[in-house]
Amino acid sequence: MVERMPSHARVVVIGGGIVGCSVAYHLTTLGWRDVLLLERRDLSSGTTWHAAGLVGQLRSSHNLTRLARYGAVLYERLEAETGQATGFRRCGSISVARTAERLIELKRGASMARCFGVDVEPISPAEAGKLWPLMRTDDLAGAVWIPGDGRTNPIDTTLALARGARTGGATILENVTVTGIQRTGDAATGVRTDHGDVGADMIVNCAGMWGRAVGQMAGVNVPLHAAEHFYIVTEPLPGVTRELPVLRDTDGYIYVREEVGGLLMGGFEPAAKPWGMDGIPAEFKFSLLPEDWEHFRVLMEQACVRIPALETAPVRRHVNGPESFTPDNRYMLGEAPELRNFFVAAGFNSVGIASAAGAGQALAEWIVGGQPSMDLWDVDIRRFAPFQNNARYLRERTREVVGLLYAMHWPFRQPDTARGVRRSVLHDRLAGRGAVFGVVAGWERANWFASDGVAPRYVYTYGRPSWFPCAAAEHRAVREAVGLFDQSSLAKFLLQGPDATAALQRLYGNDVDVPPGRIVYTQMLNARGGIECDLTVTRVGVDAYLIVTIAAAAGHDADWIRRGLAGARATLTDVTSAFTVLGVMGPRSRELLSRLSSADLSNAAFPFGTAREIELGYATVRATRITYVGELGWELYVPTELAAGVYDDVVAAGAELGLRHAGYHAMDSLRLEKGYRSWGHDLGADDTPLEAGLGFAVAFKKDFVGREALLRQRDGALARRLVMFTLNDPDPLLLGDEPIWRDDVLVGRITSGAYGHTLGRSIGMGYVRHPAGVDAALVRSGRWELEIASERFAARAQLEPPYDPKSLRVRG
Ligand SMILES: Cc1cc2nc3c(=O)[nH]c(=O)nc-3n(C[C@H](O)[C@H](O)[C@H](O)COP(=O)(O)OP(=O)(O)OC[C@H]3O[C@@H](n4cnc5c(N)ncnc54)[C@H](O)[C@@H]3O)c2cc1C
């Protein structure tokens, strides 16, 4: 019997697992009392109830780590706050490495976590053995110890969050199923349930593995898929105590913790079992899936290697419970781009217990504040392209992503499944030239071209990869002759209409009211002055603009622009598929294009920062004089059906000029030497243009979103600023996320790093904090070091880019 079903709520949360309860709890802590949580069965009865309850803080990226840190903090205090026990214990955790490369990975993770105040300590196998006496250690390379990690009881923790939410004013109703989403125009306005309709200002989809189906009720893509996930619990074993830390042996795919005097052992096998292909059954409640010992065998065998006592331990329980996974192993948070006021927190990839606290808090702040209070790009639902909600794509990828949780997080690692889905029309031609592809937002992109006997495939390593000499040759060709990039994955939008200029002037930091044919580099800012989007805009007509952004940010940036238009007489059209983009970059690019075009490409006639249509071979293309590699060059926007012909002409004309195909690894090295920033790495919602050294792209003379915040910042000293670093030692590789030390004080984190093939050493950039201000004098002084895998390396710091700081080559 359901009582007190209201007709309206300010927020309706769908789903009473740990995530929904956390969202409701955090909404009430922010003062919102009119919160209604609807759960189709009982609280925690979906996936939450059977979770192993591990609460780890170390995650694969800095933002996920930042969010996960809060889990242990909240769960520790929740019992005192609500009176409901959570079962949380700070037992610490040990992650062991069987190989030298895994140890590097663990130490790199430890270095990154240090930037966020997580206490992580590399320890020897012997020390690990003392903390975990039942573990075999003679085959280990090392371990890391995180004393602040813990474990919790998932059901009790969910109930504690629910109690906290109720105390804060929320209404929680069980046995109410949401059956539909009501909408008016492009906004959600309520839910349909099996107990009547409820109007709502905001709706939050926290339906776990039902989340995709609930999304479909609203026309919203929620790309997740369920998979089976297994653990066993043994009878009590001698030597197992309540104080035993959580143990992760990721090379053996397993995790282990104490459970009522026995051991709970589960893991993430390399080839997983997707589940729920025909939908998640309606009757599923406190349910488990059938045991599958054959499938579990790979975990059992590995567990017995690490803990020999498990070989003879009687198994008390075998748990096979479904959990939802996303195509990139990160959960989804945020307002859906397809429907206003419809938020999502789902797809928790087996870390939902640990992540629910941070995710719930971040989403509640987003709902209450109207925008995220911190950079949440790693988990932003807008990172997925609509096609990634395709059922076959999800099923195939899910087979792989479960195992990726514990697989080596190799630098440049690419997924093996659901590949070749989104391809440039030049794909096969590039493959014929030895291209090795990586995938971004589903796009297959040539990352490097195999040459000189190098096999055209990735061989992963933390050392110098096999493609290093290939990327170096591509890099050199761009610096010394001419390189050819397929940049078709760039997202392209056409904004047209009488209000286009006025709308963009308000949205963009830079002045876009320029003559047609001019290109403007600009950012879109939030009210805090943080960089939400980093784009180039070409005015292609009086009331028309071609807006270009990176593939990964396509959905996100389009959403920002559409929101910003708010009633303006202007329409945004995605024209990504209409144009293939060829980057012809390098000192001989003018010579090359002149062989194919009668257009005057001289500096006087075609200066940097301009664009125009030119004839090229048989085609008419939009040539834009712009660069992301720091050399003379043009990006050619070619109507897609003409692209193969233009490509063939460019390749033929370039043969005598040293033209080389180049990929995204070379581009990264080139752009870092030149100090070009990358959104999602060096630029994000927490970084302002002034901190990022992009003040030149801000037109303070006009009004725009974020201007007030920038003016305030401009008036004071910059306490945080992007700084360029070059390692003194030519050997170590910077990959990003390395801590920055100045005079033995931790002052920041590298946001992106790569080997600079012109400079012959690794370069990186990252934000440095200094309360009294980061200026040239501070950067020039002091002893700078970058920490790589827990070891520090001396570095040179500077504000200007190490390569061609005056941009003479770009304007050459
Ligand atoms: C075997 C196993 C072990 C795990 N171990 C860990 C661990 O150690 N640490 C960790 O961090 N994570 C772990 N996880 C993952 C964790 O359990 C999940 O990430 C987490 O529980 C997800 O929570 P949720 O609230 O998103 O989903 P759920 O708990 O499934 O909650 C979703 C709720 O929505 C309800 N719902 C669905 N549709 C509707 C509707 N239409 N109307 C109303 N209600 C609806 C469902 O009934 C359900 O209760 C484990 C998972 C498994 C399977």
mmCIF file with all atom_site columns, N, CA, C and O and ligand atoms in Angstrom, residues 14-15 17-19 38-40 46-48 50-54 176 178 206-208 210 229 231 321-323 348 350-354, ligand 1:
data_model
loop_
_atom_site.group_PDB
_atom_site.id
_atom_site.type_symbol
_atom_site.label_atom_id
_atom_site.label_alt_id
_atom_site.label_comp_id
_atom_site.label_asym_id
_atom_site.label_entity_id
_atom_site.label_seq_id
_atom_site.pdbx_PDB_ins_code
_atom_site.Cartn_x
_atom_site.Cartn_y
_atom_site.Cartn_z
_atom_site.occupancy
_atom_site.B_iso_or_equiv
_atom_site.pdbx_formal_charge
_atom_site.auth_seq_id
_atom_site.auth_comp_id
_atom_site.auth_asym_id
_atom_site.auth_atom_id
_atom_site.pdbx_PDB_model_num
ATOM   1   N N   . ILE A 1 14  ? 14.293 8.932   -9.410  1.00 0.00 ? 14  ILE A N   1
ATOM   2   C CA  . ILE A 1 14  ? 13.808 7.590   -9.788  1.00 0.00 ? 14  ILE A CA  1
ATOM   3   C C   . ILE A 1 14  ? 14.874 6.575   -9.388  1.00 0.00 ? 14  ILE A C   1
ATOM   4   O O   . ILE A 1 14  ? 15.971 6.566   -9.940  1.00 0.00 ? 14  ILE A O   1
ATOM   5   N N   . GLY A 1 15  ? 14.541 5.726   -8.421  1.00 0.00 ? 15  GLY A N   1
ATOM   6   C CA  . GLY A 1 15  ? 15.479 4.670   -8.033  1.00 0.00 ? 15  GLY A CA  1
ATOM   7   C C   . GLY A 1 15  ? 16.018 4.855   -6.631  1.00 0.00 ? 15  GLY A C   1
ATOM   8   O O   . GLY A 1 15  ? 16.572 5.898   -6.305  1.00 0.00 ? 15  GLY A O   1
ATOM   9   N N   . GLY A 1 17  ? 18.406 2.907   -5.061  1.00 0.00 ? 17  GLY A N   1
ATOM   10  C CA  . GLY A 1 17  ? 19.683 2.279   -4.756  1.00 0.00 ? 17  GLY A CA  1
ATOM   11  C C   . GLY A 1 17  ? 20.551 3.279   -4.023  1.00 0.00 ? 17  GLY A C   1
ATOM   12  O O   . GLY A 1 17  ? 20.079 4.356   -3.632  1.00 0.00 ? 17  GLY A O   1
ATOM   13  N N   . ILE A 1 18  ? 21.812 2.943   -3.852  1.00 0.00 ? 18  ILE A N   1
ATOM   14  C CA  . ILE A 1 18  ? 22.670 3.849   -3.082  1.00 0.00 ? 18  ILE A CA  1
ATOM   15  C C   . ILE A 1 18  ? 22.829 5.194   -3.789  1.00 0.00 ? 18  ILE A C   1
ATOM   16  O O   . ILE A 1 18  ? 22.933 6.235   -3.134  1.00 0.00 ? 18  ILE A O   1
ATOM   17  N N   . VAL A 1 19  ? 22.764 5.183   -5.117  1.00 0.00 ? 19  VAL A N   1
ATOM   18  C CA  . VAL A 1 19  ? 22.974 6.437   -5.840  1.00 0.00 ? 19  VAL A CA  1
ATOM   19  C C   . VAL A 1 19  ? 21.770 7.362   -5.679  1.00 0.00 ? 19  VAL A C   1
ATOM   20  O O   . VAL A 1 19  ? 21.913 8.546   -5.349  1.00 0.00 ? 19  VAL A O   1
ATOM   21  N N   . LEU A 1 38  ? 11.260 7.763   -5.679  1.00 0.00 ? 38  LEU A N   1
ATOM   22  C CA  . LEU A 1 38  ? 10.358 6.645   -5.990  1.00 0.00 ? 38  LEU A CA  1
ATOM   23  C C   . LEU A 1 38  ? 11.168 5.406   -6.306  1.00 0.00 ? 38  LEU A C   1
ATOM   24  O O   . LEU A 1 38  ? 12.045 5.437   -7.178  1.00 0.00 ? 38  LEU A O   1
ATOM   25  N N   . GLU A 1 39  ? 10.875 4.332   -5.599  1.00 0.00 ? 39  GLU A N   1
ATOM   26  C CA  . GLU A 1 39  ? 11.590 3.069   -5.799  1.00 0.00 ? 39  GLU A CA  1
ATOM   27  C C   . GLU A 1 39  ? 10.562 1.993   -6.156  1.00 0.00 ? 39  GLU A C   1
ATOM   28  O O   . GLU A 1 39  ? 9.560  1.832   -5.475  1.00 0.00 ? 39  GLU A O   1
ATOM   29  N N   . ARG A 1 40  ? 10.829 1.271   -7.221  1.00 0.00 ? 40  ARG A N   1
ATOM   30  C CA  . ARG A 1 40  ? 9.826  0.320   -7.741  1.00 0.00 ? 40  ARG A CA  1
ATOM   31  C C   . ARG A 1 40  ? 9.609  -0.874  -6.817  1.00 0.00 ? 40  ARG A C   1
ATOM   32  O O   . ARG A 1 40  ? 8.537  -1.465  -6.800  1.00 0.00 ? 40  ARG A O   1
ATOM   33  N N   . GLY A 1 46  ? 17.964 -3.437  -6.031  1.00 0.00 ? 46  GLY A N   1
ATOM   34  C CA  . GLY A 1 46  ? 18.455 -3.647  -7.399  1.00 0.00 ? 46  GLY A CA  1
ATOM   35  C C   . GLY A 1 46  ? 19.843 -4.261  -7.382  1.00 0.00 ? 46  GLY A C   1
ATOM   36  O O   . GLY A 1 46  ? 20.014 -5.467  -7.146  1.00 0.00 ? 46  GLY A O   1
ATOM   37  N N   . THR A 1 47  ? 20.863 -3.450  -7.601  1.00 0.00 ? 47  THR A N   1
ATOM   38  C CA  . THR A 1 47  ? 22.244 -3.937  -7.571  1.00 0.00 ? 47  THR A CA  1
ATOM   39  C C   . THR A 1 47  ? 22.888 -3.723  -6.214  1.00 0.00 ? 47  THR A C   1
ATOM   40  O O   . THR A 1 47  ? 23.739 -4.489  -5.772  1.00 0.00 ? 47  THR A O   1
ATOM   41  N N   . THR A 1 48  ? 22.488 -2.671  -5.534  1.00 0.00 ? 48  THR A N   1
ATOM   42  C CA  . THR A 1 48  ? 23.213 -2.231  -4.348  1.00 0.00 ? 48  THR A CA  1
ATOM   43  C C   . THR A 1 48  ? 23.361 -3.314  -3.277  1.00 0.00 ? 48  THR A C   1
ATOM   44  O O   . THR A 1 48  ? 24.431 -3.487  -2.685  1.00 0.00 ? 48  THR A O   1
ATOM   45  N N   . HIS A 1 50  ? 23.763 -6.463  -2.996  1.00 0.00 ? 50  HIS A N   1
ATOM   46  C CA  . HIS A 1 50  ? 24.743 -7.551  -2.970  1.00 0.00 ? 50  HIS A CA  1
ATOM   47  C C   . HIS A 1 50  ? 26.167 -7.086  -3.250  1.00 0.00 ? 50  HIS A C   1
ATOM   48  O O   . HIS A 1 50  ? 27.049 -7.897  -3.494  1.00 0.00 ? 50  HIS A O   1
ATOM   49  N N   . ALA A 1 51  ? 26.409 -5.772  -3.228  1.00 0.00 ? 51  ALA A N   1
ATOM   50  C CA  . ALA A 1 51  ? 27.760 -5.282  -3.517  1.00 0.00 ? 51  ALA A CA  1
ATOM   51  C C   . ALA A 1 51  ? 28.734 -5.717  -2.437  1.00 0.00 ? 51  ALA A C   1
ATOM   52  O O   . ALA A 1 51  ? 28.351 -5.966  -1.288  1.00 0.00 ? 51  ALA A O   1
ATOM   53  N N   . ALA A 1 52  ? 30.005 -5.781  -2.842  1.00 0.00 ? 52  ALA A N   1
ATOM   54  C CA  . ALA A 1 52  ? 31.040 -6.206  -1.894  1.00 0.00 ? 52  ALA A CA  1
ATOM   55  C C   . ALA A 1 52  ? 31.404 -5.097  -0.912  1.00 0.00 ? 52  ALA A C   1
ATOM   56  O O   . ALA A 1 52  ? 32.033 -5.364  0.106   1.00 0.00 ? 52  ALA A O   1
ATOM   57  N N   . GLY A 1 53  ? 31.038 -3.872  -1.234  1.00 0.00 ? 53  GLY A N   1
ATOM   58  C CA  . GLY A 1 53  ? 31.194 -2.787  -0.270  1.00 0.00 ? 53  GLY A CA  1
ATOM   59  C C   . GLY A 1 53  ? 32.579 -2.176  -0.172  1.00 0.00 ? 53  GLY A C   1
ATOM   60  O O   . GLY A 1 53  ? 32.903 -1.487  0.813   1.00 0.00 ? 53  GLY A O   1
ATOM   61  N N   . LEU A 1 54  ? 33.413 -2.381  -1.169  1.00 0.00 ? 54  LEU A N   1
ATOM   62  C CA  . LEU A 1 54  ? 34.750 -1.784  -1.140  1.00 0.00 ? 54  LEU A CA  1
ATOM   63  C C   . LEU A 1 54  ? 34.638 -0.277  -1.381  1.00 0.00 ? 54  LEU A C   1
ATOM   64  O O   . LEU A 1 54  ? 33.923 0.155   -2.297  1.00 0.00 ? 54  LEU A O   1
ATOM   65  N N   . VAL A 1 176 ? 6.682  1.898   -5.909  1.00 0.00 ? 176 VAL A N   1
ATOM   66  C CA  . VAL A 1 176 ? 6.104  2.786   -6.924  1.00 0.00 ? 176 VAL A CA  1
ATOM   67  C C   . VAL A 1 176 ? 7.023  2.722   -8.148  1.00 0.00 ? 176 VAL A C   1
ATOM   68  O O   . VAL A 1 176 ? 8.209  3.025   -8.054  1.00 0.00 ? 176 VAL A O   1
ATOM   69  N N   . VAL A 1 178 ? 8.036  4.026   -11.844 1.00 0.00 ? 178 VAL A N   1
ATOM   70  C CA  . VAL A 1 178 ? 7.880  5.087   -12.836 1.00 0.00 ? 178 VAL A CA  1
ATOM   71  C C   . VAL A 1 178 ? 7.702  4.414   -14.197 1.00 0.00 ? 178 VAL A C   1
ATOM   72  O O   . VAL A 1 178 ? 8.516  3.578   -14.601 1.00 0.00 ? 178 VAL A O   1
ATOM   73  N N   . CYS A 1 206 ? 18.071 7.653   -11.519 1.00 0.00 ? 206 CYS A N   1
ATOM   74  C CA  . CYS A 1 206 ? 19.071 6.891   -10.760 1.00 0.00 ? 206 CYS A CA  1
ATOM   75  C C   . CYS A 1 206 ? 18.656 5.422   -10.779 1.00 0.00 ? 206 CYS A C   1
ATOM   76  O O   . CYS A 1 206 ? 18.702 4.733   -9.754  1.00 0.00 ? 206 CYS A O   1
ATOM   77  N N   . ALA A 1 207 ? 18.239 4.955   -11.947 1.00 0.00 ? 207 ALA A N   1
ATOM   78  C CA  . ALA A 1 207 ? 17.614 3.639   -12.029 1.00 0.00 ? 207 ALA A CA  1
ATOM   79  C C   . ALA A 1 207 ? 18.607 2.516   -12.289 1.00 0.00 ? 207 ALA A C   1
ATOM   80  O O   . ALA A 1 207 ? 18.203 1.417   -12.696 1.00 0.00 ? 207 ALA A O   1
ATOM   81  N N   . GLY A 1 208 ? 19.890 2.756   -12.062 1.00 0.00 ? 208 GLY A N   1
ATOM   82  C CA  . GLY A 1 208 ? 20.875 1.690   -12.179 1.00 0.00 ? 208 GLY A CA  1
ATOM   83  C C   . GLY A 1 208 ? 20.797 1.029   -13.548 1.00 0.00 ? 208 GLY A C   1
ATOM   84  O O   . GLY A 1 208 ? 20.735 1.696   -14.583 1.00 0.00 ? 208 GLY A O   1
ATOM   85  N N   . TRP A 1 210 ? 18.447 -0.300  -14.961 1.00 0.00 ? 210 TRP A N   1
ATOM   86  C CA  . TRP A 1 210 ? 17.206 0.055   -15.666 1.00 0.00 ? 210 TRP A CA  1
ATOM   87  C C   . TRP A 1 210 ? 17.354 1.461   -16.286 1.00 0.00 ? 210 TRP A C   1
ATOM   88  O O   . TRP A 1 210 ? 16.435 1.953   -16.925 1.00 0.00 ? 210 TRP A O   1
ATOM   89  N N   . HIS A 1 229 ? 28.409 -10.122 -12.522 1.00 0.00 ? 229 HIS A N   1
ATOM   90  C CA  . HIS A 1 229 ? 29.611 -9.861  -11.714 1.00 0.00 ? 229 HIS A CA  1
ATOM   91  C C   . HIS A 1 229 ? 29.587 -10.814 -10.522 1.00 0.00 ? 229 HIS A C   1
ATOM   92  O O   . HIS A 1 229 ? 28.574 -10.977 -9.867  1.00 0.00 ? 229 HIS A O   1
ATOM   93  N N   . TYR A 1 231 ? 31.263 -12.954 -7.033  1.00 0.00 ? 231 TYR A N   1
ATOM   94  C CA  . TYR A 1 231 ? 32.204 -13.168 -5.924  1.00 0.00 ? 231 TYR A CA  1
ATOM   95  C C   . TYR A 1 231 ? 31.771 -14.378 -5.118  1.00 0.00 ? 231 TYR A C   1
ATOM   96  O O   . TYR A 1 231 ? 30.631 -14.850 -5.239  1.00 0.00 ? 231 TYR A O   1
ATOM   97  N N   . GLY A 1 321 ? 25.722 -11.281 -9.353  1.00 0.00 ? 321 GLY A N   1
ATOM   98  C CA  . GLY A 1 321 ? 24.744 -10.188 -9.424  1.00 0.00 ? 321 GLY A CA  1
ATOM   99  C C   . GLY A 1 321 ? 25.035 -9.307  -10.619 1.00 0.00 ? 321 GLY A C   1
ATOM   100 O O   . GLY A 1 321 ? 26.187 -9.120  -10.969 1.00 0.00 ? 321 GLY A O   1
ATOM   101 N N   . PRO A 1 322 ? 23.993 -8.782  -11.253 1.00 0.00 ? 322 PRO A N   1
ATOM   102 C CA  . PRO A 1 322 ? 24.246 -7.898  -12.390 1.00 0.00 ? 322 PRO A CA  1
ATOM   103 C C   . PRO A 1 322 ? 24.558 -6.467  -11.963 1.00 0.00 ? 322 PRO A C   1
ATOM   104 O O   . PRO A 1 322 ? 24.060 -5.988  -10.943 1.00 0.00 ? 322 PRO A O   1
ATOM   105 N N   . GLU A 1 323 ? 25.369 -5.817  -12.754 1.00 0.00 ? 323 GLU A N   1
ATOM   106 C CA  . GLU A 1 323 ? 25.727 -4.404  -12.532 1.00 0.00 ? 323 GLU A CA  1
ATOM   107 C C   . GLU A 1 323 ? 25.799 -3.749  -13.904 1.00 0.00 ? 323 GLU A C   1
ATOM   108 O O   . GLU A 1 323 ? 25.985 -4.438  -14.916 1.00 0.00 ? 323 GLU A O   1
ATOM   109 N N   . PHE A 1 348 ? 27.333 2.699   -12.986 1.00 0.00 ? 348 PHE A N   1
ATOM   110 C CA  . PHE A 1 348 ? 28.431 2.889   -12.037 1.00 0.00 ? 348 PHE A CA  1
ATOM   111 C C   . PHE A 1 348 ? 29.558 1.860   -12.123 1.00 0.00 ? 348 PHE A C   1
ATOM   112 O O   . PHE A 1 348 ? 30.452 1.848   -11.278 1.00 0.00 ? 348 PHE A O   1
ATOM   113 N N   . SER A 1 350 ? 30.563 -0.961  -11.334 1.00 0.00 ? 350 SER A N   1
ATOM   114 C CA  . SER A 1 350 ? 31.069 -1.714  -10.190 1.00 0.00 ? 350 SER A CA  1
ATOM   115 C C   . SER A 1 350 ? 31.812 -0.894  -9.148  1.00 0.00 ? 350 SER A C   1
ATOM   116 O O   . SER A 1 350 ? 32.492 -1.449  -8.293  1.00 0.00 ? 350 SER A O   1
ATOM   117 N N   . VAL A 1 351 ? 31.703 0.420   -9.220  1.00 0.00 ? 351 VAL A N   1
ATOM   118 C CA  . VAL A 1 351 ? 32.261 1.235   -8.134  1.00 0.00 ? 351 VAL A CA  1
ATOM   119 C C   . VAL A 1 351 ? 31.205 2.204   -7.592  1.00 0.00 ? 351 VAL A C   1
ATOM   120 O O   . VAL A 1 351 ? 31.522 3.268   -7.081  1.00 0.00 ? 351 VAL A O   1
ATOM   121 N N   . GLY A 1 352 ? 29.945 1.777   -7.685  1.00 0.00 ? 352 GLY A N   1
ATOM   122 C CA  . GLY A 1 352 ? 28.860 2.665   -7.281  1.00 0.00 ? 352 GLY A CA  1
ATOM   123 C C   . GLY A 1 352 ? 28.782 2.891   -5.785  1.00 0.00 ? 352 GLY A C   1
ATOM   124 O O   . GLY A 1 352 ? 28.310 3.941   -5.342  1.00 0.00 ? 352 GLY A O   1
ATOM   125 N N   . ILE A 1 353 ? 29.229 1.932   -4.999  1.00 0.00 ? 353 ILE A N   1
ATOM   126 C CA  . ILE A 1 353 ? 29.187 2.137   -3.549  1.00 0.00 ? 353 ILE A CA  1
ATOM   127 C C   . ILE A 1 353 ? 30.223 3.203   -3.187  1.00 0.00 ? 353 ILE A C   1
ATOM   128 O O   . ILE A 1 353 ? 29.921 4.180   -2.495  1.00 0.00 ? 353 ILE A O   1
ATOM   129 N N   . ALA A 1 354 ? 31.432 3.019   -3.709  1.00 0.00 ? 354 ALA A N   1
ATOM   130 C CA  . ALA A 1 354 ? 32.504 3.977   -3.423  1.00 0.00 ? 354 ALA A CA  1
ATOM   131 C C   . ALA A 1 354 ? 32.196 5.350   -4.011  1.00 0.00 ? 354 ALA A C   1
ATOM   132 O O   . ALA A 1 354 ? 32.556 6.374   -3.435  1.00 0.00 ? 354 ALA A O   1
HETATM 133 C C1  . LIG B 2 .   ? 28.617 -8.499  -7.184  1.00 0.00 ? 1   LIG B C1  1
HETATM 134 C C2  . LIG B 2 .   ? 28.840 -7.014  -7.094  1.00 0.00 ? 1   LIG B C2  1
HETATM 135 C C3  . LIG B 2 .   ? 29.791 -6.501  -6.238  1.00 0.00 ? 1   LIG B C3  1
HETATM 136 C C4  . LIG B 2 .   ? 30.003 -5.128  -6.160  1.00 0.00 ? 1   LIG B C4  1
HETATM 137 N N1  . LIG B 2 .   ? 30.934 -4.626  -5.302  1.00 0.00 ? 1   LIG B N1  1
HETATM 138 C C5  . LIG B 2 .   ? 31.151 -3.297  -5.217  1.00 0.00 ? 1   LIG B C5  1
HETATM 139 C C6  . LIG B 2 .   ? 32.104 -2.755  -4.322  1.00 0.00 ? 1   LIG B C6  1
HETATM 140 O O1  . LIG B 2 .   ? 32.772 -3.477  -3.620  1.00 0.00 ? 1   LIG B O1  1
HETATM 141 N N2  . LIG B 2 .   ? 32.289 -1.415  -4.279  1.00 0.00 ? 1   LIG B N2  1
HETATM 142 C C7  . LIG B 2 .   ? 31.574 -0.578  -5.075  1.00 0.00 ? 1   LIG B C7  1
HETATM 143 O O2  . LIG B 2 .   ? 31.801 0.625   -5.011  1.00 0.00 ? 1   LIG B O2  1
HETATM 144 N N3  . LIG B 2 .   ? 30.629 -1.061  -5.911  1.00 0.00 ? 1   LIG B N3  1
HETATM 145 C C8  . LIG B 2 .   ? 30.404 -2.392  -6.005  1.00 0.00 ? 1   LIG B C8  1
HETATM 146 N N4  . LIG B 2 .   ? 29.468 -2.889  -6.868  1.00 0.00 ? 1   LIG B N4  1
HETATM 147 C C9  . LIG B 2 .   ? 28.734 -1.945  -7.697  1.00 0.00 ? 1   LIG B C9  1
HETATM 148 C C10 . LIG B 2 .   ? 27.574 -1.320  -6.947  1.00 0.00 ? 1   LIG B C10 1
HETATM 149 O O3  . LIG B 2 .   ? 26.824 -2.299  -6.329  1.00 0.00 ? 1   LIG B O3  1
HETATM 150 C C11 . LIG B 2 .   ? 26.725 -0.523  -7.931  1.00 0.00 ? 1   LIG B C11 1
HETATM 151 O O4  . LIG B 2 .   ? 27.525 0.344   -8.699  1.00 0.00 ? 1   LIG B O4  1
HETATM 152 C C12 . LIG B 2 .   ? 25.704 0.311   -7.189  1.00 0.00 ? 1   LIG B C12 1
HETATM 153 O O5  . LIG B 2 .   ? 24.980 -0.458  -6.313  1.00 0.00 ? 1   LIG B O5  1
HETATM 154 C C13 . LIG B 2 .   ? 24.783 0.985   -8.187  1.00 0.00 ? 1   LIG B C13 1
HETATM 155 O O6  . LIG B 2 .   ? 23.823 1.678   -7.469  1.00 0.00 ? 1   LIG B O6  1
HETATM 156 P P1  . LIG B 2 .   ? 22.559 2.293   -8.181  1.00 0.00 ? 1   LIG B P1  1
HETATM 157 O O7  . LIG B 2 .   ? 21.838 3.043   -7.170  1.00 0.00 ? 1   LIG B O7  1
HETATM 158 O O8  . LIG B 2 .   ? 23.041 3.030   -9.398  1.00 0.00 ? 1   LIG B O8  1
HETATM 159 O O9  . LIG B 2 .   ? 21.763 1.047   -8.754  1.00 0.00 ? 1   LIG B O9  1
HETATM 160 P P2  . LIG B 2 .   ? 20.698 0.098   -8.031  1.00 0.00 ? 1   LIG B P2  1
HETATM 161 O O10 . LIG B 2 .   ? 21.135 -0.321  -6.697  1.00 0.00 ? 1   LIG B O10 1
HETATM 162 O O11 . LIG B 2 .   ? 20.361 -0.989  -8.974  1.00 0.00 ? 1   LIG B O11 1
HETATM 163 O O12 . LIG B 2 .   ? 19.484 1.047   -7.842  1.00 0.00 ? 1   LIG B O12 1
HETATM 164 C C14 . LIG B 2 .   ? 18.608 1.389   -8.901  1.00 0.00 ? 1   LIG B C14 1
HETATM 165 C C15 . LIG B 2 .   ? 17.206 1.307   -8.372  1.00 0.00 ? 1   LIG B C15 1
HETATM 166 O O13 . LIG B 2 .   ? 16.300 1.863   -9.307  1.00 0.00 ? 1   LIG B O13 1
HETATM 167 C C16 . LIG B 2 .   ? 15.087 1.171   -9.165  1.00 0.00 ? 1   LIG B C16 1
HETATM 168 N N5  . LIG B 2 .   ? 14.310 1.398   -10.376 1.00 0.00 ? 1   LIG B N5  1
HETATM 169 C C17 . LIG B 2 .   ? 14.616 0.989   -11.623 1.00 0.00 ? 1   LIG B C17 1
HETATM 170 N N6  . LIG B 2 .   ? 13.665 1.359   -12.490 1.00 0.00 ? 1   LIG B N6  1
HETATM 171 C C18 . LIG B 2 .   ? 12.733 2.020   -11.777 1.00 0.00 ? 1   LIG B C18 1
HETATM 172 C C19 . LIG B 2 .   ? 11.508 2.635   -12.113 1.00 0.00 ? 1   LIG B C19 1
HETATM 173 N N7  . LIG B 2 .   ? 11.053 2.646   -13.371 1.00 0.00 ? 1   LIG B N7  1
HETATM 174 N N8  . LIG B 2 .   ? 10.781 3.234   -11.140 1.00 0.00 ? 1   LIG B N8  1
HETATM 175 C C20 . LIG B 2 .   ? 11.247 3.242   -9.852  1.00 0.00 ? 1   LIG B C20 1
HETATM 176 N N9  . LIG B 2 .   ? 12.400 2.658   -9.489  1.00 0.00 ? 1   LIG B N9  1
HETATM 177 C C21 . LIG B 2 .   ? 13.141 2.064   -10.433 1.00 0.00 ? 1   LIG B C21 1
HETATM 178 C C22 . LIG B 2 .   ? 15.526 -0.264  -8.992  1.00 0.00 ? 1   LIG B C22 1
HETATM 179 O O14 . LIG B 2 .   ? 14.535 -1.045  -8.407  1.00 0.00 ? 1   LIG B O14 1
HETATM 180 C C23 . LIG B 2 .   ? 16.754 -0.123  -8.136  1.00 0.00 ? 1   LIG B C23 1
HETATM 181 O O15 . LIG B 2 .   ? 16.494 -0.301  -6.764  1.00 0.00 ? 1   LIG B O15 1
HETATM 182 C C24 . LIG B 2 .   ? 29.253 -4.254  -6.970  1.00 0.00 ? 1   LIG B C24 1
HETATM 183 C C25 . LIG B 2 .   ? 28.295 -4.771  -7.843  1.00 0.00 ? 1   LIG B C25 1
HETATM 184 C C26 . LIG B 2 .   ? 28.084 -6.145  -7.911  1.00 0.00 ? 1   LIG B C26 1
HETATM 185 C C27 . LIG B 2 .   ? 27.070 -6.661  -8.869  1.00 0.00 ? 1   LIG B C27 1
#
